[in-house]
PDB file of N, CA, C, O and CB in Angstrom:
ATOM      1  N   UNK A   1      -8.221   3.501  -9.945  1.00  0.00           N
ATOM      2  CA  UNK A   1      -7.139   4.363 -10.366  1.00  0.00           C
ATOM      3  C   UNK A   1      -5.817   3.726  -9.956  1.00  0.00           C
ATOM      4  O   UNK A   1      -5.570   3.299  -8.828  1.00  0.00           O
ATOM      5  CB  UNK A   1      -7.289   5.779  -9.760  1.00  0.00           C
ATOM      6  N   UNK A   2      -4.903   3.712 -11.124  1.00  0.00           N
ATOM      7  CA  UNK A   2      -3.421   2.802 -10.697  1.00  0.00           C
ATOM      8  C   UNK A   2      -3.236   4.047  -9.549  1.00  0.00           C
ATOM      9  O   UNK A   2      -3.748   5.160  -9.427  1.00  0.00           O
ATOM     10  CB  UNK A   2      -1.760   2.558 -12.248  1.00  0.00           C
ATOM     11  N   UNK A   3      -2.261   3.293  -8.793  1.00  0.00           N
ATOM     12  CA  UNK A   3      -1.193   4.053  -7.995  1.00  0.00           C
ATOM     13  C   UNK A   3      -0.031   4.170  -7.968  1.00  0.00           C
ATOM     14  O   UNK A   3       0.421   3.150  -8.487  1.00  0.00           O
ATOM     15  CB  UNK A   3      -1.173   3.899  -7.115  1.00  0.00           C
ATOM     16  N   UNK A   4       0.933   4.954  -7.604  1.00  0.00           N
ATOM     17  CA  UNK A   4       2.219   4.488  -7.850  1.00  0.00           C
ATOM     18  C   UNK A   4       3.097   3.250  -6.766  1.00  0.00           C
ATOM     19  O   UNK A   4       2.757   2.662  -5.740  1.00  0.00           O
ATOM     20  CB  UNK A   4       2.947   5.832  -7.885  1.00  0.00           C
ATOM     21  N   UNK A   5       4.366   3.242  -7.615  1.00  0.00           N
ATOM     22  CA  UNK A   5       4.690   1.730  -7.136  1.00  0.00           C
ATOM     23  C   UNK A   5       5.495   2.136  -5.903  1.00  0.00           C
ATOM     24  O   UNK A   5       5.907   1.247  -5.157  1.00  0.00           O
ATOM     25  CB  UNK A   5       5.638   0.661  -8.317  1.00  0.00           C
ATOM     26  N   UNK A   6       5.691   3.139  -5.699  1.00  0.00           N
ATOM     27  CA  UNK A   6       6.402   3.683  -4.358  1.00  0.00           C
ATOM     28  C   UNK A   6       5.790   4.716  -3.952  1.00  0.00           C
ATOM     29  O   UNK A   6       5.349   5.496  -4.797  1.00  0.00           O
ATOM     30  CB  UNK A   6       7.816   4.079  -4.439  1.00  0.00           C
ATOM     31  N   UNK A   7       5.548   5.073  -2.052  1.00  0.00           N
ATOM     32  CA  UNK A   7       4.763   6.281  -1.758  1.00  0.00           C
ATOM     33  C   UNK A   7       4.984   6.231  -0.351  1.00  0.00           C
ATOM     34  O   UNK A   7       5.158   5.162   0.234  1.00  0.00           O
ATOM     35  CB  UNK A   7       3.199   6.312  -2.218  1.00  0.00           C
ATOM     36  N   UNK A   8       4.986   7.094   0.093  1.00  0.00           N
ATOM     37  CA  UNK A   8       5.172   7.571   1.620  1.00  0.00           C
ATOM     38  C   UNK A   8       4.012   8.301   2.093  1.00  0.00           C
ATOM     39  O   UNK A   8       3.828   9.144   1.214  1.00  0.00           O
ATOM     40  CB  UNK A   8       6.424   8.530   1.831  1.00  0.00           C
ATOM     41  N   UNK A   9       3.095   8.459   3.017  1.00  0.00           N
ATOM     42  CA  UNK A   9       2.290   9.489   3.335  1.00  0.00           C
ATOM     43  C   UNK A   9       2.172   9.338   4.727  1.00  0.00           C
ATOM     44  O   UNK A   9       1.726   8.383   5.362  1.00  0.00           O
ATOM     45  CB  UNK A   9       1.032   9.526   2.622  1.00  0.00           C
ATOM     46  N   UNK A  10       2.751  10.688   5.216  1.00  0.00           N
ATOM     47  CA  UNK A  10       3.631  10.669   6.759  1.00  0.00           C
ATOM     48  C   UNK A  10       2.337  11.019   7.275  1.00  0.00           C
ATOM     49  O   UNK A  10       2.012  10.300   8.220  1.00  0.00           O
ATOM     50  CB  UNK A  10       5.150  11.896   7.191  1.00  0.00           C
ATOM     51  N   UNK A  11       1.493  11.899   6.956  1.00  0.00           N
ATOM     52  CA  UNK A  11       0.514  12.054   7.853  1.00  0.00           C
ATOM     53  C   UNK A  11      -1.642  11.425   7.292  1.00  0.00           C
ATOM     54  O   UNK A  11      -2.804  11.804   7.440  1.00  0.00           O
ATOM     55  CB  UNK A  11       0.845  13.929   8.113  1.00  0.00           C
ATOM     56  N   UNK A  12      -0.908  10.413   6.712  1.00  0.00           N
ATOM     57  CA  UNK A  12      -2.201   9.845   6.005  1.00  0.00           C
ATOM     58  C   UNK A  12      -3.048  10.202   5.210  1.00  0.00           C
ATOM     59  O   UNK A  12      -2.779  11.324   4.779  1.00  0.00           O
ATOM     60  CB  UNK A  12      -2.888   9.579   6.583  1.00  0.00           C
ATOM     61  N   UNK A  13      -4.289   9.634   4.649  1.00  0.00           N
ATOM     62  CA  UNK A  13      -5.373  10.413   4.586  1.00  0.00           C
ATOM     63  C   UNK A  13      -6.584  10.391   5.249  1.00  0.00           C
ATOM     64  O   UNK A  13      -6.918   9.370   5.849  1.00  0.00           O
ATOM     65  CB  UNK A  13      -5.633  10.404   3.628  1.00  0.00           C
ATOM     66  N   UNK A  14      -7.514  11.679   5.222  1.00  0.00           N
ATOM     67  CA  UNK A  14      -8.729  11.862   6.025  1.00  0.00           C
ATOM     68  C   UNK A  14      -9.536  11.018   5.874  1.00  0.00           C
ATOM     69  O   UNK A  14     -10.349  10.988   6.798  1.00  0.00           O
ATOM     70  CB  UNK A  14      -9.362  12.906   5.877  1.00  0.00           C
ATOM     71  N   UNK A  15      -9.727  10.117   4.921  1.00  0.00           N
ATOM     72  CA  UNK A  15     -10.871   9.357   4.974  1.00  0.00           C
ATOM     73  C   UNK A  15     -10.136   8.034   5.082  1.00  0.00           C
ATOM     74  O   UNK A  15      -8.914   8.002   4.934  1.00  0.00           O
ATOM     75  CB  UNK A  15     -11.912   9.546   3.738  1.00  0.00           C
ATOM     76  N   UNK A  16     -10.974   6.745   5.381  1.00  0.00           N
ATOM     77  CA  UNK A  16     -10.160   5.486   4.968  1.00  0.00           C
ATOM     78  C   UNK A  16      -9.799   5.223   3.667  1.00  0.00           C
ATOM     79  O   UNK A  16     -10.451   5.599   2.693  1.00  0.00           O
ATOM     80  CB  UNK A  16     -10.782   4.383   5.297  1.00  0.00           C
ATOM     81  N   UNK A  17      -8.918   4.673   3.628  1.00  0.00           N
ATOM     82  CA  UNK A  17      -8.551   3.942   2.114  1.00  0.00           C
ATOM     83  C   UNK A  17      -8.357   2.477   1.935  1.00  0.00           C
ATOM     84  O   UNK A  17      -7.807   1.998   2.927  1.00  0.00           O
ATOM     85  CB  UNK A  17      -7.232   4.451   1.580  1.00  0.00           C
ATOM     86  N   UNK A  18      -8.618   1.614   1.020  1.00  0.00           N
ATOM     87  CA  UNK A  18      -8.390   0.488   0.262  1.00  0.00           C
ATOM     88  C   UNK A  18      -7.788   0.411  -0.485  1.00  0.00           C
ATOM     89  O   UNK A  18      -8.001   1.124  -1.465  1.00  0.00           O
ATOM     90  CB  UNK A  18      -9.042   0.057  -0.149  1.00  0.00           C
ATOM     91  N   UNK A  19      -6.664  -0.506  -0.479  1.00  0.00           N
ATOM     92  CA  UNK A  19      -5.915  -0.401  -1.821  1.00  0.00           C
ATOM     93  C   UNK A  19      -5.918  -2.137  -2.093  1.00  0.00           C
ATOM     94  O   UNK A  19      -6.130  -2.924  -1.171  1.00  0.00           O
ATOM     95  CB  UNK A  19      -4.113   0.475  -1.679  1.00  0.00           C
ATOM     96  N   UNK A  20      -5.676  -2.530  -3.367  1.00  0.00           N
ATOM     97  CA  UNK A  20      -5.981  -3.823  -3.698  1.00  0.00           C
ATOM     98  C   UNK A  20      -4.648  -4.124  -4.885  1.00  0.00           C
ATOM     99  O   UNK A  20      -4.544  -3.593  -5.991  1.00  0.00           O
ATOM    100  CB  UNK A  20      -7.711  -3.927  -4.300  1.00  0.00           C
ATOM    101  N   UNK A  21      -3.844  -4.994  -4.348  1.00  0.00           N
ATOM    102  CA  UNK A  21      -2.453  -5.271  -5.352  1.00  0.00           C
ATOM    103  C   UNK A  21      -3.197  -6.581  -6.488  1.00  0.00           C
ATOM    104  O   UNK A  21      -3.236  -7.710  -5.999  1.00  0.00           O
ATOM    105  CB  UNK A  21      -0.677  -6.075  -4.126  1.00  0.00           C
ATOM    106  N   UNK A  22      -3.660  -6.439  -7.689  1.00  0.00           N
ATOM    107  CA  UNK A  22      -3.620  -6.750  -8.389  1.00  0.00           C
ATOM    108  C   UNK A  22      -2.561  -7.917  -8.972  1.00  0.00           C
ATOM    109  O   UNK A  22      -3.015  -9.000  -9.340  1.00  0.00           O
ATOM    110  CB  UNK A  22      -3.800  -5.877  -8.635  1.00  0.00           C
ATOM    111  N   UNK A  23      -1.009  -7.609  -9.039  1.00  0.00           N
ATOM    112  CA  UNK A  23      -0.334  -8.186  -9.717  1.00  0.00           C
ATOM    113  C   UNK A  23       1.255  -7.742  -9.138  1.00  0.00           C
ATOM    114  O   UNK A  23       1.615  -6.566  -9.195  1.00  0.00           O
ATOM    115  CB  UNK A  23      -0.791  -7.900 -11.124  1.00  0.00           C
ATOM    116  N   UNK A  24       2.034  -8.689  -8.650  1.00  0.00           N
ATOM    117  CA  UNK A  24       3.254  -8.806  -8.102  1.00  0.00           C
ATOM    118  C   UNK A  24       2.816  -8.514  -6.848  1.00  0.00           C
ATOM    119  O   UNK A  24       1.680  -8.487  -6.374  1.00  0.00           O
ATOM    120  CB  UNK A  24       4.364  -7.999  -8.648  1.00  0.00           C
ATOM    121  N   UNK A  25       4.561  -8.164  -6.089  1.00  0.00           N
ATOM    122  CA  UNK A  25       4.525  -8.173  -4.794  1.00  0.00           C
ATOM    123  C   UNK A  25       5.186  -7.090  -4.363  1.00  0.00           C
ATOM    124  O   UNK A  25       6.082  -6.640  -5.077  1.00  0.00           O
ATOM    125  CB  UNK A  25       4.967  -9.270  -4.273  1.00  0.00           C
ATOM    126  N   UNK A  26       4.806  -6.343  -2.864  1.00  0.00           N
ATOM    127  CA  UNK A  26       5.399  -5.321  -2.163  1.00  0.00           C
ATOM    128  C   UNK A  26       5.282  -5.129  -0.774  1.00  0.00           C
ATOM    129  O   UNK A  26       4.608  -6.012  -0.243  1.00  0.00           O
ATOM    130  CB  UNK A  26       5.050  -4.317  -2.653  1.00  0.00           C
ATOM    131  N   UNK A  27       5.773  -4.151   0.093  1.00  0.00           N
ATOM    132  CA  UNK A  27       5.671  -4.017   1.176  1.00  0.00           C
ATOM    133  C   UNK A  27       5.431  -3.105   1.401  1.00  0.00           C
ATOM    134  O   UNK A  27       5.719  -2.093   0.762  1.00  0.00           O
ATOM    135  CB  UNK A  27       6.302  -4.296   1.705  1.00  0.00           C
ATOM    136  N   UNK A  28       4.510  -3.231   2.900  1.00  0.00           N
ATOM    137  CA  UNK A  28       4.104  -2.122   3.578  1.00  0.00           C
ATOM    138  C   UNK A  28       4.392  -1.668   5.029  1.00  0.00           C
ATOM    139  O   UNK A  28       4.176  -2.485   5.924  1.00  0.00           O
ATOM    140  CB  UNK A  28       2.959  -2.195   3.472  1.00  0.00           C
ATOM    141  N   UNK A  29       4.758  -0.707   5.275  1.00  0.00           N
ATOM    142  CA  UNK A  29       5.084  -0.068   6.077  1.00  0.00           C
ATOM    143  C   UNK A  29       4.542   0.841   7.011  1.00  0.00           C
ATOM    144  O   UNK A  29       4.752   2.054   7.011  1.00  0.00           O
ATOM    145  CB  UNK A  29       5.638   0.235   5.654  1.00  0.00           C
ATOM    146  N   UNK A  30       3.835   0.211   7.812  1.00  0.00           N
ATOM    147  CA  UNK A  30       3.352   0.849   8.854  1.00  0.00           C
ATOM    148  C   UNK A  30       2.967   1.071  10.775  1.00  0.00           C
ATOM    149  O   UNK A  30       2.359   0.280  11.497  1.00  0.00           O
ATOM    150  CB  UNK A  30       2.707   0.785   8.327  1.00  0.00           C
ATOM    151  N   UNK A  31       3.517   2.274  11.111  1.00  0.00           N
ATOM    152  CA  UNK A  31       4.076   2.221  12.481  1.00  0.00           C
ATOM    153  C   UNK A  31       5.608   1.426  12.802  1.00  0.00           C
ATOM    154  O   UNK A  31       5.924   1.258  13.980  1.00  0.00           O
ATOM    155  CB  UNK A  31       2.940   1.503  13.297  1.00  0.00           C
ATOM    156  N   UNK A  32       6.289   1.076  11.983  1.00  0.00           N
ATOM    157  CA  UNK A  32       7.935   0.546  11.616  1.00  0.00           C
ATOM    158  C   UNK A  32       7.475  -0.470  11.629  1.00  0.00           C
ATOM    159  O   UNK A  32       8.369  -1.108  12.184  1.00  0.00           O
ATOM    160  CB  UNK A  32       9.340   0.709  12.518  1.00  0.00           C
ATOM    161  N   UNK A  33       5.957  -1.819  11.226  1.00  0.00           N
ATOM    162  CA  UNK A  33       6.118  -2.823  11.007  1.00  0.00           C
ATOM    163  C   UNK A  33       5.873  -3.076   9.493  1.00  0.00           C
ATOM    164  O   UNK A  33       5.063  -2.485   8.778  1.00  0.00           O
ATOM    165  CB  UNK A  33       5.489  -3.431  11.868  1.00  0.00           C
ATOM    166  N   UNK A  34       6.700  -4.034   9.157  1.00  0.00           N
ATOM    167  CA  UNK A  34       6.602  -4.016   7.614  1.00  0.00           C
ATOM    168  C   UNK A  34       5.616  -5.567   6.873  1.00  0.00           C
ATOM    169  O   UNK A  34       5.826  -6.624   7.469  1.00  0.00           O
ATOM    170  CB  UNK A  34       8.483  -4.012   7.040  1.00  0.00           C
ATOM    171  N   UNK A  35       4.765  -5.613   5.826  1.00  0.00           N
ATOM    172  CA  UNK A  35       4.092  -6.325   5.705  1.00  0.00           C
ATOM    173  C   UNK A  35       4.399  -6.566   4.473  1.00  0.00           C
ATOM    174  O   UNK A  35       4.660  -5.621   3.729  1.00  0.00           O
ATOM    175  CB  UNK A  35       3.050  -6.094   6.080  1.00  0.00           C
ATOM    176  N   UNK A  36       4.430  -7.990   3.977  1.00  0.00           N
ATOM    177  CA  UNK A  36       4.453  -7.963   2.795  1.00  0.00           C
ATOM    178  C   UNK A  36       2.624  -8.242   1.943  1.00  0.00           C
ATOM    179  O   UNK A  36       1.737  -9.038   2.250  1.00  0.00           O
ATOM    180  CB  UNK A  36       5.662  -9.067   2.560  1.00  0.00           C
ATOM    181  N   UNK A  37       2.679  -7.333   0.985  1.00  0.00           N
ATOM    182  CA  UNK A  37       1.417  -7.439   0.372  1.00  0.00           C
ATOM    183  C   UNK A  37       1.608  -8.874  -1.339  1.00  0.00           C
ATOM    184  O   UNK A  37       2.464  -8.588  -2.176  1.00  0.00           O
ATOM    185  CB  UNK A  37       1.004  -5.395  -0.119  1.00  0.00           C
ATOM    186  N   UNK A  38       1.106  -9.653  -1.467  1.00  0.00           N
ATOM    187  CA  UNK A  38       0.829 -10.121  -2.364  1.00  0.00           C
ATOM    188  C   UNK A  38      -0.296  -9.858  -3.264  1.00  0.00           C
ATOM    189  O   UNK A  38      -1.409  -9.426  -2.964  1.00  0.00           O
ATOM    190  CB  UNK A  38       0.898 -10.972  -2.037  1.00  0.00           C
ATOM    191  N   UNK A  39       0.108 -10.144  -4.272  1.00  0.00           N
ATOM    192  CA  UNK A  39      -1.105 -10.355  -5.408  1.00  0.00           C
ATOM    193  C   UNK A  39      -2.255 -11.148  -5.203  1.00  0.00           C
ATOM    194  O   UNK A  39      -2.218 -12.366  -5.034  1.00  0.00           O
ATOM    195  CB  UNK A  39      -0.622 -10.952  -6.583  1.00  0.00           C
ATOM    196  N   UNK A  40      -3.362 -10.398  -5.219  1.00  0.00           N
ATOM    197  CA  UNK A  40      -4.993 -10.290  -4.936  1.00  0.00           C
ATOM    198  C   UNK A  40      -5.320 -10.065  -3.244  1.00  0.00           C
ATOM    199  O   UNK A  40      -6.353 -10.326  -2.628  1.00  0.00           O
ATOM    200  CB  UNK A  40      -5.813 -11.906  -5.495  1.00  0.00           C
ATOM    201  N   UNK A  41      -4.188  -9.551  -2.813  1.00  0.00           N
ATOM    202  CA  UNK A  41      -4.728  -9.220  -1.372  1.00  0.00           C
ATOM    203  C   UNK A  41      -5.177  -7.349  -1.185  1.00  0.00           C
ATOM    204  O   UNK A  41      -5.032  -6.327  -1.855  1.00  0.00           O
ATOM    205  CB  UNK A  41      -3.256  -9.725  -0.153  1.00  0.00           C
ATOM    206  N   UNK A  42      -5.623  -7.637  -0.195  1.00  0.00           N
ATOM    207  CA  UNK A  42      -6.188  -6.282   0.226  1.00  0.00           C
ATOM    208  C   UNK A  42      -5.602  -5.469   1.012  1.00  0.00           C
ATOM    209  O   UNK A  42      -4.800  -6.176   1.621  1.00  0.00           O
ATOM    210  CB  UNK A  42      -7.248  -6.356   0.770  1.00  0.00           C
ATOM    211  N   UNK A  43      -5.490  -4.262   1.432  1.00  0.00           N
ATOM    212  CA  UNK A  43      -5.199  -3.442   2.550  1.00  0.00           C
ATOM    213  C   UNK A  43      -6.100  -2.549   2.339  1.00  0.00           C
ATOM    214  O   UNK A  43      -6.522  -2.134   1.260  1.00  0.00           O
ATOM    215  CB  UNK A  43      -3.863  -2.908   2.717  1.00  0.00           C
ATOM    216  N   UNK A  44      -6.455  -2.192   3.627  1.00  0.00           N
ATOM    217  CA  UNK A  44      -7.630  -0.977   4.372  1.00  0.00           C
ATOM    218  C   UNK A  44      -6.842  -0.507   5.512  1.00  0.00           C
ATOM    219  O   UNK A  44      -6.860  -1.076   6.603  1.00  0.00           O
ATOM    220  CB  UNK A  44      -9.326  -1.663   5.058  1.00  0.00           C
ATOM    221  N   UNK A  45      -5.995   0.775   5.190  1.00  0.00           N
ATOM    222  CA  UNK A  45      -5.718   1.687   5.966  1.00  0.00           C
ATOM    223  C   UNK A  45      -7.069   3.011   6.374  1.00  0.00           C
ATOM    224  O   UNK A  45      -7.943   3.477   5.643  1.00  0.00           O
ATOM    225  CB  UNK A  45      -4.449   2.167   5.253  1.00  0.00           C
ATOM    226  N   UNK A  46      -6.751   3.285   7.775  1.00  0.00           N
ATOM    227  CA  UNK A  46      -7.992   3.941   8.708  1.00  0.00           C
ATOM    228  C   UNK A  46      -7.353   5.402   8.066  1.00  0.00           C
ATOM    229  O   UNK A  46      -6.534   5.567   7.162  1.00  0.00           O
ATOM    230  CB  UNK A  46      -8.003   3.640  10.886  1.00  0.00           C
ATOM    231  N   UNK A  47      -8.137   6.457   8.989  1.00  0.00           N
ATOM    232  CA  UNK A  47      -8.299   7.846   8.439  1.00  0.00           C
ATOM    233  C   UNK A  47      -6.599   8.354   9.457  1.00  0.00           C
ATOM    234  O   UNK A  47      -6.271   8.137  10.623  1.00  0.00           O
ATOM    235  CB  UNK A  47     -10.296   8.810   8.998  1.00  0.00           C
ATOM    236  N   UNK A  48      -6.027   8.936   8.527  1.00  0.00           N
ATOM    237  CA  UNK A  48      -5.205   9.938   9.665  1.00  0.00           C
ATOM    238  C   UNK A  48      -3.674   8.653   9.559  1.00  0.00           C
ATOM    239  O   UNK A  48      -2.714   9.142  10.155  1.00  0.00           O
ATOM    240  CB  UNK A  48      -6.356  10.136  11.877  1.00  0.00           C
ATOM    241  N   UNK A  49      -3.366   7.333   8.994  1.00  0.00           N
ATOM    242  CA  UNK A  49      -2.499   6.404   9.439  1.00  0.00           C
ATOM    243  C   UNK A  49      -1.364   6.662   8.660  1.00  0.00           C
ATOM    244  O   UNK A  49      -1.547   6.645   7.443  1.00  0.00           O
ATOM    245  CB  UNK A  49      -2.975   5.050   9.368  1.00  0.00           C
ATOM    246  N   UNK A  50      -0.034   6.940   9.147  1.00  0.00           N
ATOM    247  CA  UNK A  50       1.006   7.184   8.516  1.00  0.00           C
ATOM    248  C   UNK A  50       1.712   5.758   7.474  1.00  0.00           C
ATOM    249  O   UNK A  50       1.901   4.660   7.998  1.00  0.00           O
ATOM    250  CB  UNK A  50       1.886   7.722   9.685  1.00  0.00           C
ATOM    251  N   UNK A  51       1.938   5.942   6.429  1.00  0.00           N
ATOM    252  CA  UNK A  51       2.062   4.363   5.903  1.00  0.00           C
ATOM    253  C   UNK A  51       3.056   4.592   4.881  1.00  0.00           C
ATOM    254  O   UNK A  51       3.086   5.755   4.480  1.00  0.00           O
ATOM    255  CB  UNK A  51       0.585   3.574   5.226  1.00  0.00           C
ATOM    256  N   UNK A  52       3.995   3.677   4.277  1.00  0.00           N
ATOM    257  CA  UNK A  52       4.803   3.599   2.860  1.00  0.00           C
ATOM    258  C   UNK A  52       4.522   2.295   2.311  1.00  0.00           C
ATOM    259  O   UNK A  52       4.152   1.279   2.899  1.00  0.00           O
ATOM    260  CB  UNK A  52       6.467   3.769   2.980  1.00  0.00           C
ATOM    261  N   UNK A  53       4.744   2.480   1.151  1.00  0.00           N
ATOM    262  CA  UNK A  53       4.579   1.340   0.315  1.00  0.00           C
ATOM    263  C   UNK A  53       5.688   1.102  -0.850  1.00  0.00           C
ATOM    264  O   UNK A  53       6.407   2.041  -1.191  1.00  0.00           O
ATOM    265  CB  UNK A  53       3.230   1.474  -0.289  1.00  0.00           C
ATOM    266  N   UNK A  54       5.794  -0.041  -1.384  1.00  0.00           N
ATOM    267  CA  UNK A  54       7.054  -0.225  -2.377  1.00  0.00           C
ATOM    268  C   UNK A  54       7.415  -1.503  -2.844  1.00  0.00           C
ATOM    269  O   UNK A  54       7.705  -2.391  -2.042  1.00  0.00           O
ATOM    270  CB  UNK A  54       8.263   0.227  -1.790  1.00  0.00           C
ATOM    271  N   UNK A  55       7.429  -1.709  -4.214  1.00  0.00           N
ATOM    272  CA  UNK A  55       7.492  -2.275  -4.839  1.00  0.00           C
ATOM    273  C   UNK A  55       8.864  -3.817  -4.389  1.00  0.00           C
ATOM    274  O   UNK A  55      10.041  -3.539  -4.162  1.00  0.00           O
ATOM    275  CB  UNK A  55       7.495  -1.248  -5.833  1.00  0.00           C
ATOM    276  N   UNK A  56       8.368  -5.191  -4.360  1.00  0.00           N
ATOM    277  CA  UNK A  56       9.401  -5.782  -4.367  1.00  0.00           C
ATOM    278  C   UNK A  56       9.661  -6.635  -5.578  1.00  0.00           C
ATOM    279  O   UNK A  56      10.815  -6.898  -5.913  1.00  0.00           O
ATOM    280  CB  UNK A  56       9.435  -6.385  -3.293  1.00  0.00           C
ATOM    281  N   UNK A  57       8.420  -7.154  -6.366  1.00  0.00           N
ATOM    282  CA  UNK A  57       8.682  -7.545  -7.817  1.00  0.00           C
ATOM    283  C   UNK A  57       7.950  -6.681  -8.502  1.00  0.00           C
ATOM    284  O   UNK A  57       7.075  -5.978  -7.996  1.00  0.00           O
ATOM    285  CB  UNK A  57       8.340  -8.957  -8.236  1.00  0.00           C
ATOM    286  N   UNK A  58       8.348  -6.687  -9.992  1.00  0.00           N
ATOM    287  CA  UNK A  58       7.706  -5.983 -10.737  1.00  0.00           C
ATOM    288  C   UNK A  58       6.714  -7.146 -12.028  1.00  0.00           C
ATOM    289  O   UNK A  58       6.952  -8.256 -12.505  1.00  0.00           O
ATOM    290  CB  UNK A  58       8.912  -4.902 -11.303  1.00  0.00           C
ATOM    291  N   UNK A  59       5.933  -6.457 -12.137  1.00  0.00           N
ATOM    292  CA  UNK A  59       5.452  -5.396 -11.865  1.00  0.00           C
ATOM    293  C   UNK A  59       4.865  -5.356 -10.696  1.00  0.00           C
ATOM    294  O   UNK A  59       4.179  -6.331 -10.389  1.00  0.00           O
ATOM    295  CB  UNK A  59       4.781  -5.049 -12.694  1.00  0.00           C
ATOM    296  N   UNK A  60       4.948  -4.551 -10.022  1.00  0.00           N
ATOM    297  CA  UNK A  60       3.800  -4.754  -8.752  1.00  0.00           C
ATOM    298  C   UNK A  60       2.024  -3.309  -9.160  1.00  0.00           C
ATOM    299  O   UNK A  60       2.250  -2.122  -8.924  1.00  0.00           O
ATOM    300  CB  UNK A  60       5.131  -4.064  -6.634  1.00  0.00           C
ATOM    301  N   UNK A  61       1.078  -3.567  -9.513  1.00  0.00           N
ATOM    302  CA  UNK A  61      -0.216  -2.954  -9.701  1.00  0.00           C
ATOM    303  C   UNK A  61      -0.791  -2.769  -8.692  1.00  0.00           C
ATOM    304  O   UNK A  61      -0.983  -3.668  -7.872  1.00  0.00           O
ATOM    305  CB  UNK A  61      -1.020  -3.530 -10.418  1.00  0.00           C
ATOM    306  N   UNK A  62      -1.122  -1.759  -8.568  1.00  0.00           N
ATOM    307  CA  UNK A  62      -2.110  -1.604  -7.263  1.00  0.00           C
ATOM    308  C   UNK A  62      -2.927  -0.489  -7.862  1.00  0.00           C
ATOM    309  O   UNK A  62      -2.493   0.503  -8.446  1.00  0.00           O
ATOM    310  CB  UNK A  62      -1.327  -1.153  -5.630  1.00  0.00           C
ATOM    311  N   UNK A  63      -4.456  -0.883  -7.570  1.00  0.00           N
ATOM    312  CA  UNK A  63      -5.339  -0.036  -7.383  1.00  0.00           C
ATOM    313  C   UNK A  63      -5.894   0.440  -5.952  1.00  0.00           C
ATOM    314  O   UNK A  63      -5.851  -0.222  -4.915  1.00  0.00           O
ATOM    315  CB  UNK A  63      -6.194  -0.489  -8.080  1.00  0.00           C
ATOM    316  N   UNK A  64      -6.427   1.738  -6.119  1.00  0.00           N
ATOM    317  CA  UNK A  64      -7.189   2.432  -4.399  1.00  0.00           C
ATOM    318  C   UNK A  64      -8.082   3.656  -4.520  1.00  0.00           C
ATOM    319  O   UNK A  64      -8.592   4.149  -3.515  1.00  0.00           O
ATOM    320  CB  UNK A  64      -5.864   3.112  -3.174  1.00  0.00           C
TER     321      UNK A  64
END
């Protein structure tokens, strides 16, 4: 399922999640350190982790 290209979720979600950027580039934001995600990399955020995400080229795709 796409996701959107910008998102905040202050108090996480209950289960873990995976999200997988497909195509362009963005950053992530979590605990105030910021990461940049590239195209075909992964992230696996744990249950409960406060995180943002956001677009730095476009398109940036992400599935999760």
């Amino acid at each position: 399922m796409p996701l959107p290209s910008g998102a905040c979720c202050e108090a996480g979600r209950v289960t873990f999640q995976w999200i997988q950027c497909q195509k362009g580039q963005g950053q992530l934001i979590i605990k105030d350190q910021s990461h940049l995600v590239d195209s075909e990399q992964d992230v696996f955020l744990y249950p409960n982790q406060a995180h943002e995400y956001f677009e730095i080229n476009e398109p940036w795709k992400l599935i999760g």
